[in-house]
Tab-separated table of C-alpha atoms and ligand atoms in Angstrom:
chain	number	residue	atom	x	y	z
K	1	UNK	CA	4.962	14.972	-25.082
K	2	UNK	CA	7.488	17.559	-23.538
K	3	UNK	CA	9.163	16.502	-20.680
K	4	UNK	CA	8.297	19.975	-18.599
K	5	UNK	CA	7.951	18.271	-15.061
K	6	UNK	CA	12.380	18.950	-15.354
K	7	UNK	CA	11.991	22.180	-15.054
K	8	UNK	CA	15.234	23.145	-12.856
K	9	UNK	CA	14.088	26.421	-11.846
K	10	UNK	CA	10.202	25.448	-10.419
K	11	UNK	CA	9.553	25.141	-6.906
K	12	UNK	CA	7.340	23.630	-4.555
K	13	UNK	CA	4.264	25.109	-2.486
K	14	UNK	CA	5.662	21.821	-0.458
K	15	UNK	CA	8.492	22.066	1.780
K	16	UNK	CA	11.870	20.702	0.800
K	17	UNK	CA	15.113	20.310	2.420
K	18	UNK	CA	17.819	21.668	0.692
K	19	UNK	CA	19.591	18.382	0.808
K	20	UNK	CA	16.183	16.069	-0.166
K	21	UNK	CA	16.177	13.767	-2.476
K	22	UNK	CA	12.883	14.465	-3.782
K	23	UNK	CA	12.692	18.018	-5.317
K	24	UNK	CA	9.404	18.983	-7.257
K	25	UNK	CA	11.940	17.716	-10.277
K	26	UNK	CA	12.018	14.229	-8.879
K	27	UNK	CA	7.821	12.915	-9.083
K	28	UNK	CA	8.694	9.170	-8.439
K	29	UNK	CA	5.732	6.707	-8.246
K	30	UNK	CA	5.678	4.110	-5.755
K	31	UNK	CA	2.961	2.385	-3.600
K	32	UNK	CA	1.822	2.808	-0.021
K	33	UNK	CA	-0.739	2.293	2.724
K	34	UNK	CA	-1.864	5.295	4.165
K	35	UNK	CA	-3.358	6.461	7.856
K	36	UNK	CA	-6.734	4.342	6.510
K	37	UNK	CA	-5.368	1.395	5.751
K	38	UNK	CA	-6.102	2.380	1.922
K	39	UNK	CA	-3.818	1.309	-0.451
K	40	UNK	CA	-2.373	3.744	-3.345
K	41	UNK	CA	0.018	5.107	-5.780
K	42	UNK	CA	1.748	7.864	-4.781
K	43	UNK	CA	4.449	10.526	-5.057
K	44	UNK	CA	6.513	12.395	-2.709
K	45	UNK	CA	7.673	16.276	-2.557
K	46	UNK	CA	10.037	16.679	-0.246
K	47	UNK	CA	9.049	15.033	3.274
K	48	UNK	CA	5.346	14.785	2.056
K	49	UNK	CA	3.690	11.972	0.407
K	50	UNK	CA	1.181	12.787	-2.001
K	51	UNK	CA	-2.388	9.960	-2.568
K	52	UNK	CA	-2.878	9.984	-6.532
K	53	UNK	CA	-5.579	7.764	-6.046
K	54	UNK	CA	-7.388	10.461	-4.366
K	55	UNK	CA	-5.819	13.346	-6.412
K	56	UNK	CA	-7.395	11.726	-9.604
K	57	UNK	CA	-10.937	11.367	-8.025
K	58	UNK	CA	-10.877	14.607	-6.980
K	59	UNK	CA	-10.127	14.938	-10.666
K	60	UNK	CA	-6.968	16.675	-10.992
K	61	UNK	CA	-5.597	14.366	-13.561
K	62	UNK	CA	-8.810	15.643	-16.287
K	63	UNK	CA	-7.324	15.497	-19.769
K	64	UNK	CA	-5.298	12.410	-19.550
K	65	UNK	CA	-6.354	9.744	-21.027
K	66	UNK	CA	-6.149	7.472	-17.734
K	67	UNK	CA	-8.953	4.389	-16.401
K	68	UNK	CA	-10.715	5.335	-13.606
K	69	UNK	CA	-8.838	3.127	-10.675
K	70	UNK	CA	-5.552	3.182	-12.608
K	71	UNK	CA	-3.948	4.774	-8.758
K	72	UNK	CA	-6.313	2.909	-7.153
K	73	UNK	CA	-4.151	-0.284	-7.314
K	74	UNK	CA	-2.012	-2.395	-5.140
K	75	UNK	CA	1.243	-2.044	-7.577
K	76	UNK	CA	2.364	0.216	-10.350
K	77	UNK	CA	2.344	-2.916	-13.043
K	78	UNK	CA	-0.832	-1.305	-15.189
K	79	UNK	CA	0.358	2.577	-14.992
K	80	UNK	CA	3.566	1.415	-15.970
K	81	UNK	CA	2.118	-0.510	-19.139
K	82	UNK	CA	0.030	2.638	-20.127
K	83	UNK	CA	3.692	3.517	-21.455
K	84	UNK	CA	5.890	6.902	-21.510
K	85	UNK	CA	3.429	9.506	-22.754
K	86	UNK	CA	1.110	8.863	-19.793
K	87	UNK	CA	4.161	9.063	-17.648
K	88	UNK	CA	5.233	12.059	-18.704
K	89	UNK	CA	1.530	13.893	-18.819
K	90	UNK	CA	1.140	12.306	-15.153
K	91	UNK	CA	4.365	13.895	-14.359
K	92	UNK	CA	3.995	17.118	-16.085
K	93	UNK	CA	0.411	17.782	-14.237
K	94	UNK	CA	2.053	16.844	-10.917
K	95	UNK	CA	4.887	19.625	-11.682
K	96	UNK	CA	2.416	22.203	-12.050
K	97	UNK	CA	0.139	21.102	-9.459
K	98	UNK	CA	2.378	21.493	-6.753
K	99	UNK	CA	4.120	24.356	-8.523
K	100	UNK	CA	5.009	27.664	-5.988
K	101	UNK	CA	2.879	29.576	-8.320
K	102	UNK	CA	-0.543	27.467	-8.528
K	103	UNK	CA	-3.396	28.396	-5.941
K	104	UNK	CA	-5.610	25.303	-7.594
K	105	UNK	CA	-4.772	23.004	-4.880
K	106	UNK	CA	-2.638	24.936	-2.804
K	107	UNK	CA	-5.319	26.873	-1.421
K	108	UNK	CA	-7.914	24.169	-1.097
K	109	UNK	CA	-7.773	22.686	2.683
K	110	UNK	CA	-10.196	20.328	2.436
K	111	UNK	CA	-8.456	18.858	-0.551
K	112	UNK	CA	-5.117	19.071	1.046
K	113	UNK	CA	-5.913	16.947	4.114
K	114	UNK	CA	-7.446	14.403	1.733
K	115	UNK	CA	-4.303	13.934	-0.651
K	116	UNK	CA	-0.772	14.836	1.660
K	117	UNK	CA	0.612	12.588	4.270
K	118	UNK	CA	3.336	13.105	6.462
K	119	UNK	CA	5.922	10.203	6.033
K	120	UNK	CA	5.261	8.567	9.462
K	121	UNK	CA	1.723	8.145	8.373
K	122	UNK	CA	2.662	5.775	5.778
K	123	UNK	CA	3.718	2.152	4.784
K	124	UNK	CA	5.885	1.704	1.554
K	125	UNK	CA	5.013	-1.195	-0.279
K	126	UNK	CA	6.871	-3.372	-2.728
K	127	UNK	CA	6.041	-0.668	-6.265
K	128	UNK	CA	5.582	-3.399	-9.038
K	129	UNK	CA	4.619	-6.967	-8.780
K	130	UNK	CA	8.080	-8.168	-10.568
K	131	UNK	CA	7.052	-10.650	-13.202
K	132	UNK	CA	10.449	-11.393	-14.150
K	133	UNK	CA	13.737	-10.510	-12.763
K	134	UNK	CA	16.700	-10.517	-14.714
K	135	UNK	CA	20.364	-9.954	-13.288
K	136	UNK	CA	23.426	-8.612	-15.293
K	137	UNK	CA	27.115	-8.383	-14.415
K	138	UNK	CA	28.114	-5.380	-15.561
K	139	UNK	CA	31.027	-4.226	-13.884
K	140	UNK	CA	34.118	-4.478	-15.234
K	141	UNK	CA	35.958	-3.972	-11.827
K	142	UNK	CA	33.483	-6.561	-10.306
K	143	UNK	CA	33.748	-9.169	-12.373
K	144	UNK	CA	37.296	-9.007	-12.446
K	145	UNK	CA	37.670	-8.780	-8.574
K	146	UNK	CA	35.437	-11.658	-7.942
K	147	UNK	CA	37.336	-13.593	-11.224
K	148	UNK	CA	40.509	-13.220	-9.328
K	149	UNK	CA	38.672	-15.089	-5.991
K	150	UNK	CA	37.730	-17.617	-7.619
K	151	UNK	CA	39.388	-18.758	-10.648
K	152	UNK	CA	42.281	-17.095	-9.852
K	153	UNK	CA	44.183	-13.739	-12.110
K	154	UNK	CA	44.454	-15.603	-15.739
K	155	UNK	CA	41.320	-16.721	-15.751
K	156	UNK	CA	39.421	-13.804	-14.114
K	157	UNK	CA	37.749	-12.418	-16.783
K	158	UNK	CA	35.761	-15.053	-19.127
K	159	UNK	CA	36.617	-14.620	-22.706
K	160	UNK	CA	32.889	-14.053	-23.139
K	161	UNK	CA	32.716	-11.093	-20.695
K	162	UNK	CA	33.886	-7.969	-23.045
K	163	UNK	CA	31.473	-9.397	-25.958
K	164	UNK	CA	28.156	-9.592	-23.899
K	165	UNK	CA	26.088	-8.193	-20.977
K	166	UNK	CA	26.568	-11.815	-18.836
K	167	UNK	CA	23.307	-12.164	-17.287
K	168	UNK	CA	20.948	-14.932	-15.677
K	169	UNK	CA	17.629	-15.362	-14.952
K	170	UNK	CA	16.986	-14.384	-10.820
K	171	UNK	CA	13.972	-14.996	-8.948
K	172	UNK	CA	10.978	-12.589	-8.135
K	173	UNK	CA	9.114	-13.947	-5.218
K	174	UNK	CA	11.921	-12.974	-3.168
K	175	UNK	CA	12.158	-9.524	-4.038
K	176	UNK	CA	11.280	-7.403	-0.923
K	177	UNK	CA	11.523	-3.457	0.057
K	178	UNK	CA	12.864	-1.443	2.361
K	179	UNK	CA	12.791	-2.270	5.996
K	180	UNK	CA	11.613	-5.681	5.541
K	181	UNK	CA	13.774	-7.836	7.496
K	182	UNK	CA	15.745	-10.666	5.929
K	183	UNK	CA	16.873	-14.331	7.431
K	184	UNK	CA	20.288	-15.700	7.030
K	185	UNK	CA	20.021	-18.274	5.193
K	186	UNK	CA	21.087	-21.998	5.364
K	187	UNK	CA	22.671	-24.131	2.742
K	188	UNK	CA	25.408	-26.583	2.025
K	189	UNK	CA	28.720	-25.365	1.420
K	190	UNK	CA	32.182	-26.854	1.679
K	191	UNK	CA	34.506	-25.040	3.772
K	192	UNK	CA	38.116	-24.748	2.869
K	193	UNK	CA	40.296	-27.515	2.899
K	194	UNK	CA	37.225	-29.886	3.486
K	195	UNK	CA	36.059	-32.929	0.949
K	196	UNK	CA	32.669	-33.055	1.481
K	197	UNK	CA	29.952	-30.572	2.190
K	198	UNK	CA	28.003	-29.731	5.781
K	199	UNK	CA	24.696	-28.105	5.776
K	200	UNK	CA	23.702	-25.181	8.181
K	201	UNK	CA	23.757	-21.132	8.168
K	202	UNK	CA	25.709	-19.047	5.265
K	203	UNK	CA	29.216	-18.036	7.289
K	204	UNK	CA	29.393	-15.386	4.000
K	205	UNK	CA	26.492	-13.016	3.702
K	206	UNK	CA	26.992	-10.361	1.717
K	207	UNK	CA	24.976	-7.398	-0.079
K	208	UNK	CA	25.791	-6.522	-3.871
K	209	UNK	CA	25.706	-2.467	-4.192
K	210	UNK	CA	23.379	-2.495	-7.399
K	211	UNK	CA	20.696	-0.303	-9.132
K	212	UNK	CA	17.511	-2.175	-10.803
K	213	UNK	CA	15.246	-1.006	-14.113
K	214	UNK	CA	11.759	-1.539	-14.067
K	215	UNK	CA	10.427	-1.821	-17.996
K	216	UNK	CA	7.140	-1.627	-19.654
K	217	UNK	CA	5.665	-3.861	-21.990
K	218	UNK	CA	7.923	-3.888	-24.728
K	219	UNK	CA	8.072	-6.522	-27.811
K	220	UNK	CA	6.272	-9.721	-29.084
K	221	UNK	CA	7.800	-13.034	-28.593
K	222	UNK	CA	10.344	-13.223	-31.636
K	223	UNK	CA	10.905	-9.592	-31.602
K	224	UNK	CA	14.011	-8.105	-30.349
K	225	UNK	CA	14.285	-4.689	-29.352
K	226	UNK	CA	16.781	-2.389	-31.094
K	227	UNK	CA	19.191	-0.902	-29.392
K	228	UNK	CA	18.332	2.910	-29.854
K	229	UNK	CA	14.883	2.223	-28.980
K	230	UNK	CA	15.474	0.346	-25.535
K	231	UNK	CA	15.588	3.793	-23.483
K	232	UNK	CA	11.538	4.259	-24.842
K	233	UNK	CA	10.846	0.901	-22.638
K	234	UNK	CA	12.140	1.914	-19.581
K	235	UNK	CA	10.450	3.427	-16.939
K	236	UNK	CA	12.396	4.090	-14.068
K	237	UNK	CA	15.348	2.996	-11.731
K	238	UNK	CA	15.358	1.527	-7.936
K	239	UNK	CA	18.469	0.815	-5.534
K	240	UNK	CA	18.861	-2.906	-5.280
K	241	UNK	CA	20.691	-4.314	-2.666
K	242	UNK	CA	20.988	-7.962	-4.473
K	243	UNK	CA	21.692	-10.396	-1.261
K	244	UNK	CA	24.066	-13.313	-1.722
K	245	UNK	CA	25.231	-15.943	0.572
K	246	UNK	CA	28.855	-16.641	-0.656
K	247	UNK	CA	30.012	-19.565	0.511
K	248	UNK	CA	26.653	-21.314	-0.808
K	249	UNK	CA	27.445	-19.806	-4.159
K	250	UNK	CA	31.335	-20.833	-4.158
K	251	UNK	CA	29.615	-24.264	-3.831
K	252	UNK	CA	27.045	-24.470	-6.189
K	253	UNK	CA	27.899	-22.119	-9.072
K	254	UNK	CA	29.373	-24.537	-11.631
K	255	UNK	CA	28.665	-24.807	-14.055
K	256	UNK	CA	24.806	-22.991	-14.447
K	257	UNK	CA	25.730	-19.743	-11.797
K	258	UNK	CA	23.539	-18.045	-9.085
K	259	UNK	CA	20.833	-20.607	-7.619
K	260	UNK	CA	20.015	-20.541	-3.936
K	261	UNK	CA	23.276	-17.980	-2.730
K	262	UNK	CA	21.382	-15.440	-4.316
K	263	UNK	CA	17.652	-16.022	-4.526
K	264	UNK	CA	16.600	-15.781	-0.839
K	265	UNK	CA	16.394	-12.077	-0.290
K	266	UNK	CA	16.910	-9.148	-3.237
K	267	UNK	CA	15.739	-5.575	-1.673
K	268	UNK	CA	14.362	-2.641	-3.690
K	269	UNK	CA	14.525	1.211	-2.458
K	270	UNK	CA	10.575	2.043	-2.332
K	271	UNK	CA	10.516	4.959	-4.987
K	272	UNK	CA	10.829	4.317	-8.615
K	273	UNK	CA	12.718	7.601	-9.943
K	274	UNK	CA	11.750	7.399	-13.692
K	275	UNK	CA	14.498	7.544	-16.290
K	276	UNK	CA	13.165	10.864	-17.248
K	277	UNK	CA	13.587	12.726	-14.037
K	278	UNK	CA	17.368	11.456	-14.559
K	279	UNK	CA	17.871	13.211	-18.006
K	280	UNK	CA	19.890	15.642	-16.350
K	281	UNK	CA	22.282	13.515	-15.190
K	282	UNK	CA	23.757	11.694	-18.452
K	283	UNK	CA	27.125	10.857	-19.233
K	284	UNK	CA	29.264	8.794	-21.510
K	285	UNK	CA	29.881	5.104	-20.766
K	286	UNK	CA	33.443	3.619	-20.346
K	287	UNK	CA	35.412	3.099	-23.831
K	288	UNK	CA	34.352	-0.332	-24.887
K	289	UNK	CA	37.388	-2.227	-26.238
K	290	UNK	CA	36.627	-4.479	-28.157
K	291	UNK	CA	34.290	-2.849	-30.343
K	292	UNK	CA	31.017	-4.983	-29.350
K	293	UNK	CA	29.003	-6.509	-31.998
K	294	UNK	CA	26.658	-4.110	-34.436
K	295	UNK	CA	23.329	-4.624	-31.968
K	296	UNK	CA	25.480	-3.797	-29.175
K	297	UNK	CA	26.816	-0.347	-30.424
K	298	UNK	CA	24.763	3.094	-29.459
K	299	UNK	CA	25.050	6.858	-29.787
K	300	UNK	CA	24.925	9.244	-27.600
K	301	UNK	CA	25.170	9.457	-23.803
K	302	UNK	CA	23.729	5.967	-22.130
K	303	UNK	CA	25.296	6.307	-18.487
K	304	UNK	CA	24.516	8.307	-15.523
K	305	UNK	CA	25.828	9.671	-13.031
K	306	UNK	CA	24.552	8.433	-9.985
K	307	UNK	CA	26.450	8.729	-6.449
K	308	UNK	CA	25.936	5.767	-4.591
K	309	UNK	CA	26.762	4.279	-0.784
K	310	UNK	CA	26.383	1.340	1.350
K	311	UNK	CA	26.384	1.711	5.017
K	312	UNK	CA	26.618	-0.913	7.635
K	313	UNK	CA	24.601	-0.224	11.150
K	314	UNK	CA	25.143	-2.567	14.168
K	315	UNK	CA	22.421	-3.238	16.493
K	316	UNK	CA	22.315	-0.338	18.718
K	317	UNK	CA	25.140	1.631	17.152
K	318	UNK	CA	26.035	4.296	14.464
K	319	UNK	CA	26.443	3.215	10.950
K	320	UNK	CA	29.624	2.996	8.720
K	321	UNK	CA	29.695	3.790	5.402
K	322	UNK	CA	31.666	1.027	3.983
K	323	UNK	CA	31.502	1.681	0.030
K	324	UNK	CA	30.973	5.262	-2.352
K	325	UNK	CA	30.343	3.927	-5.939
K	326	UNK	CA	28.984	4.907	-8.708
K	327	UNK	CA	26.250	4.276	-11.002
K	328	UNK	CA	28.354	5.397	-14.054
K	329	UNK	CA	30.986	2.711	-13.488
K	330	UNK	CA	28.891	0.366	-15.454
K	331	UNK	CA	31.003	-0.768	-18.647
K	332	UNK	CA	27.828	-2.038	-20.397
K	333	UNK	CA	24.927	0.143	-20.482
K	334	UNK	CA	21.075	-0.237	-19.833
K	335	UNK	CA	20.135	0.135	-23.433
K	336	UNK	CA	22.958	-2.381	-24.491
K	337	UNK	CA	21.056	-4.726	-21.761
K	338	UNK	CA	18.068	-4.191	-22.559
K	339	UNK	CA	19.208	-5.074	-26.467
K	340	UNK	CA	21.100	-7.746	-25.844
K	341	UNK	CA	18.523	-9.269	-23.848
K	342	UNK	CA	15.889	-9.365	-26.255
K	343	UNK	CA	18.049	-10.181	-29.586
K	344	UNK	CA	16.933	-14.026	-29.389
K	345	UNK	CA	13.238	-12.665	-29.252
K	346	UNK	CA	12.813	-13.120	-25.561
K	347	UNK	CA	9.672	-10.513	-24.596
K	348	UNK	CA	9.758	-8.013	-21.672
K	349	UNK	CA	6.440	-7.476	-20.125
K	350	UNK	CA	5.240	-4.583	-18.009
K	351	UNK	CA	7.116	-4.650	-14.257
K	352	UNK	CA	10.192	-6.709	-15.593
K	353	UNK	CA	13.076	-5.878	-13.747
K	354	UNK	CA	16.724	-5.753	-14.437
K	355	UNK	CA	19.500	-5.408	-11.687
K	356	UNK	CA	22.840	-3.948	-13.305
K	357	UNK	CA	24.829	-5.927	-11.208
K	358	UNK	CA	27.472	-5.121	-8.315
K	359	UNK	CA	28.870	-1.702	-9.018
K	360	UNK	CA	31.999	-1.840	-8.200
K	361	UNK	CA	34.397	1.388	-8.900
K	362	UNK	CA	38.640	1.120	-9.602
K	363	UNK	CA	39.279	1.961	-5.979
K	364	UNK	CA	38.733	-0.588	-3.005
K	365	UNK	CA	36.954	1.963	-0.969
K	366	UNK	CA	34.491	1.895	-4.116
K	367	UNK	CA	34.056	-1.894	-4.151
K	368	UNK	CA	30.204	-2.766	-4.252
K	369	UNK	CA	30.379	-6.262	-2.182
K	370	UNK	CA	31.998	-7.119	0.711
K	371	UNK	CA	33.525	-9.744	-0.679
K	372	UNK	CA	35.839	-7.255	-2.643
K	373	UNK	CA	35.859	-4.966	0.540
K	374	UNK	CA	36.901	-7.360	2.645
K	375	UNK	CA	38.590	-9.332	0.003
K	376	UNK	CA	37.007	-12.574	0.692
K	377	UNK	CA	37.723	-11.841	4.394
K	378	UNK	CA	41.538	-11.595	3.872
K	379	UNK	CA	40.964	-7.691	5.223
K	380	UNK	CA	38.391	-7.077	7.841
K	381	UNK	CA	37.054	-3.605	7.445
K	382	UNK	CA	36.814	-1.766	10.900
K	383	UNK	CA	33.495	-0.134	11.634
K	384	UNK	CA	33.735	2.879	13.862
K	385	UNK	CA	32.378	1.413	17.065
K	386	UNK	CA	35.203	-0.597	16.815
K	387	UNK	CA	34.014	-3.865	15.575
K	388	UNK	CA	35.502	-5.970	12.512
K	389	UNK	CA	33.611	-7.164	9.656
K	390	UNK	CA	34.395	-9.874	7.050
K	391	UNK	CA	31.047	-9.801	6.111
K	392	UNK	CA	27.517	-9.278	7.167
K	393	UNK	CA	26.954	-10.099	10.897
K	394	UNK	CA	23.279	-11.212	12.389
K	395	UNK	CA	21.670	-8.184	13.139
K	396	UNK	CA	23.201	-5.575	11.468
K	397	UNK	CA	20.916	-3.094	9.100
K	398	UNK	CA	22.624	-2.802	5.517
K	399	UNK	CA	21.513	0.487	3.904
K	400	UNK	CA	21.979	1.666	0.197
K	401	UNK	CA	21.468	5.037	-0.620
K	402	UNK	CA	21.518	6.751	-4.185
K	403	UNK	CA	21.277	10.693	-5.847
K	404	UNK	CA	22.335	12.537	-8.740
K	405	UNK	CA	23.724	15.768	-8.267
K	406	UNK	CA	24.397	18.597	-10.610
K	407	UNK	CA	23.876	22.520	-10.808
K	408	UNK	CA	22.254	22.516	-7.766
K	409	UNK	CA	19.812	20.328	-8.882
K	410	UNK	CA	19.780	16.857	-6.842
K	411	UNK	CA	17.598	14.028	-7.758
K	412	UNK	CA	17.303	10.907	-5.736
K	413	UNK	CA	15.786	7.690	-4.168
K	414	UNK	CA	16.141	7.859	-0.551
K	415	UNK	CA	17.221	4.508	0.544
K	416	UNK	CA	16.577	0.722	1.211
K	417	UNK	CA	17.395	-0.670	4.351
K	418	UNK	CA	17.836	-4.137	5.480
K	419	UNK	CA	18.260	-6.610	9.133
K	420	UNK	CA	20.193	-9.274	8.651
K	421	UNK	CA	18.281	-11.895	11.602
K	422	UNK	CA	19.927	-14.915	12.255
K	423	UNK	CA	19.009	-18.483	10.508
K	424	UNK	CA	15.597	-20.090	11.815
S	501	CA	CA1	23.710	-9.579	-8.297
């Protein structure tokens, strides 16, 4: 199936920015209510949302092999399992659809008023149910930073780390999108210099800068996947802003990692932009030294180049940006994830989803936490109203944003945005 939906030199009958994230090249999928209180799959073009549900009744989508309600649904979980070919025919028909140069729809009112929405008549949803979510730590720079913290410079990398994608098993049910509040949460921790622990709200929340893939079903139990296949099993890629409470974590990391620091809040950006729409945008990963393992080792270009930022917004003030990463930074790659994850046979079902990790770049304005920003809270960053942060206070909106960029051609997923409220 060609991937023609790419096709940098199509436009829109829709309107779009010049800076929008969401060219005719884009076609993400995600999930939202609309003005009816109807719940659908969707796409956007430009500043419009666009009902598949009610596009495919209308019949738009004859020819493609797809069931009858498969937009009709609260999540993306069974579209996503129908696997790339029905992605990219979905996408292709989309592209031509809405193409400059096709009356079909574009000169049907009735139709129109039936499938487009303005933005502000919609509710994003959470796109997939998450069955299982999986977090790596992929970042060299991270790891190392956050090493130094807390086992100190000698020990800061683990002699494991440049063999293996590190990884551990997160937790779905607290996986949230955009502009769905969070609560500080409360835990033990022992503060410095202290010999026992106290209970009550984190001191240390923090967001992790990440992205997140979303897979479809991909192997039977005893099956691994091999490494120049993994790409096929991937469908798309959120922002993740991975929330962590640090001073629970300090506490209760040893010796089996991330438990309740990290489980009570993880929030996705509301548009899955599929790993096709991001073709354009490849690169090479970092050098690799040692040479990992034979299951580990690919060809070709596995990165991509993906300009990311995380701004900080107090409660009735302008935002900061605090951090400019990016995606690219990654030392190991999805496909070497993806691989490494499934070499012991472990299946990945439809809606899976994998966060890279913190992506932290060589600079420390690139650093994807504030724990590295701030380092530890050693250096307050200064936001411009003139407030200090260490880390995140009660009430201020965290916001990731993401695009690609190249040729004129810019691909991207909007943003996720978060409240920090104080502890119940
Ligand atoms: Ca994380």
């Amino acid at each position: 199936m060609p991937n023609f939906a790419n096709n940098p030199d199509r436009s829109s009958w829709l309107h779009v920015d010049t800076h929008s994230d969401f060219p005719i090249q884009n076609i993400p999928f995600g999930v939202f209510l609309t003005r009816d209180d109807i719940i659908t799959i969707g796409t956007r073009i430009g500043d419009t949302a666009i009902d598949l549900g009610a596009l495919h009744q209308l019949g738009y989508f004859d020819g493609i092999p797809l069931t009858e309600d498969i937009f009709l649904q609260d999540n993306l979980n069974d579209f996503i399992a129908d696997g790339r070919k029905t992605w990219r025919a979905v996408r292709n028909r989309i592209a031509e659809l809405f193409d400059d140069n096709n009356s079909t729809l574009k000169s049907n009112v009735k139709h129109k008023e039936i499938v487009l929405f303005r933005l502000d008549e919609i509710e994003m949803q959470l796109p997939v149910q998450v069955g299982d979510y999986t977090d790596f730590y992929a970042s060299k720079e991270h790891a190392t930073n956050v090493g130094i913290m807390f086992r100190g410079k000698e020990n800061a990398l683990m002699p494991n780390w440049l063999h293996l994608p590190v990884g551990y098993h997160g937790r779905s049910s607290s996986i949230i999108t955009s502009d769905i509040p969070v609560r500080r949460p409360k835990g033990q921790t022992l503060p410095a210099g202290a010999e026992s622990p106290v209970f009550g709200p984190s001191k240390a929340v923090d967001f992790e800068l990440e992205m997140a893939f979303i897979t479809t079903d991909a192997n039977d139990l005893g099956y691994p996947i091999p490494i120049e296949e993994a790409e096929d099993y991937i469908f798309g890629l959120v922002l993740f802003n991975d929330w962590s409470a640090r001073d629970i974590q300090r506490w209760e990391y040893v010796p089996l990692g991330p438990f309740l620091g990290k489980n009570f809040a993880s929030s996705i950006s509301p548009w899955i932009v599929t790993l096709d729409a991001l073709e354009p945008f490849r690169v090479e990963s970092p050098t690799q030294n040692p040479t990992p393992l034979d299951y580990l080792q690919y060809q070709g270009k596995k990165s991509f180049d993906i300009n990311l930022e995380v701004a900080i917004k107090p409660e009735n003030n302008k935002e900061t940006v605090v951090s400019r990463s990016n995606f690219k930074y990654m030392y190991w790659n999805m496909a070497q994830q993806l691989a490494h994850h499934t070499v012991n046979g472990c299946p990945v079902n439809a809606g899976d989803m994998m966060g890279s990790g913190t992506i932290s770049g060589p600079t420390p304005d690139s650093y994807g936490s504030m724990l590295e920003l701030s380092w530890k809270g050693e250096k307050p960053l200064l936001l411009s109203d003139g407030s200090e942060r260490k880390f995140i206070n009660d009430n201020d909106t965290v916001i990731l944003r993401g695009h690609s960029e190249k040729n004129g051609l810019r691909i991207g997923f909007g943003e996720v945005k978060t409240k920090l409220l104080p502890s119940v």
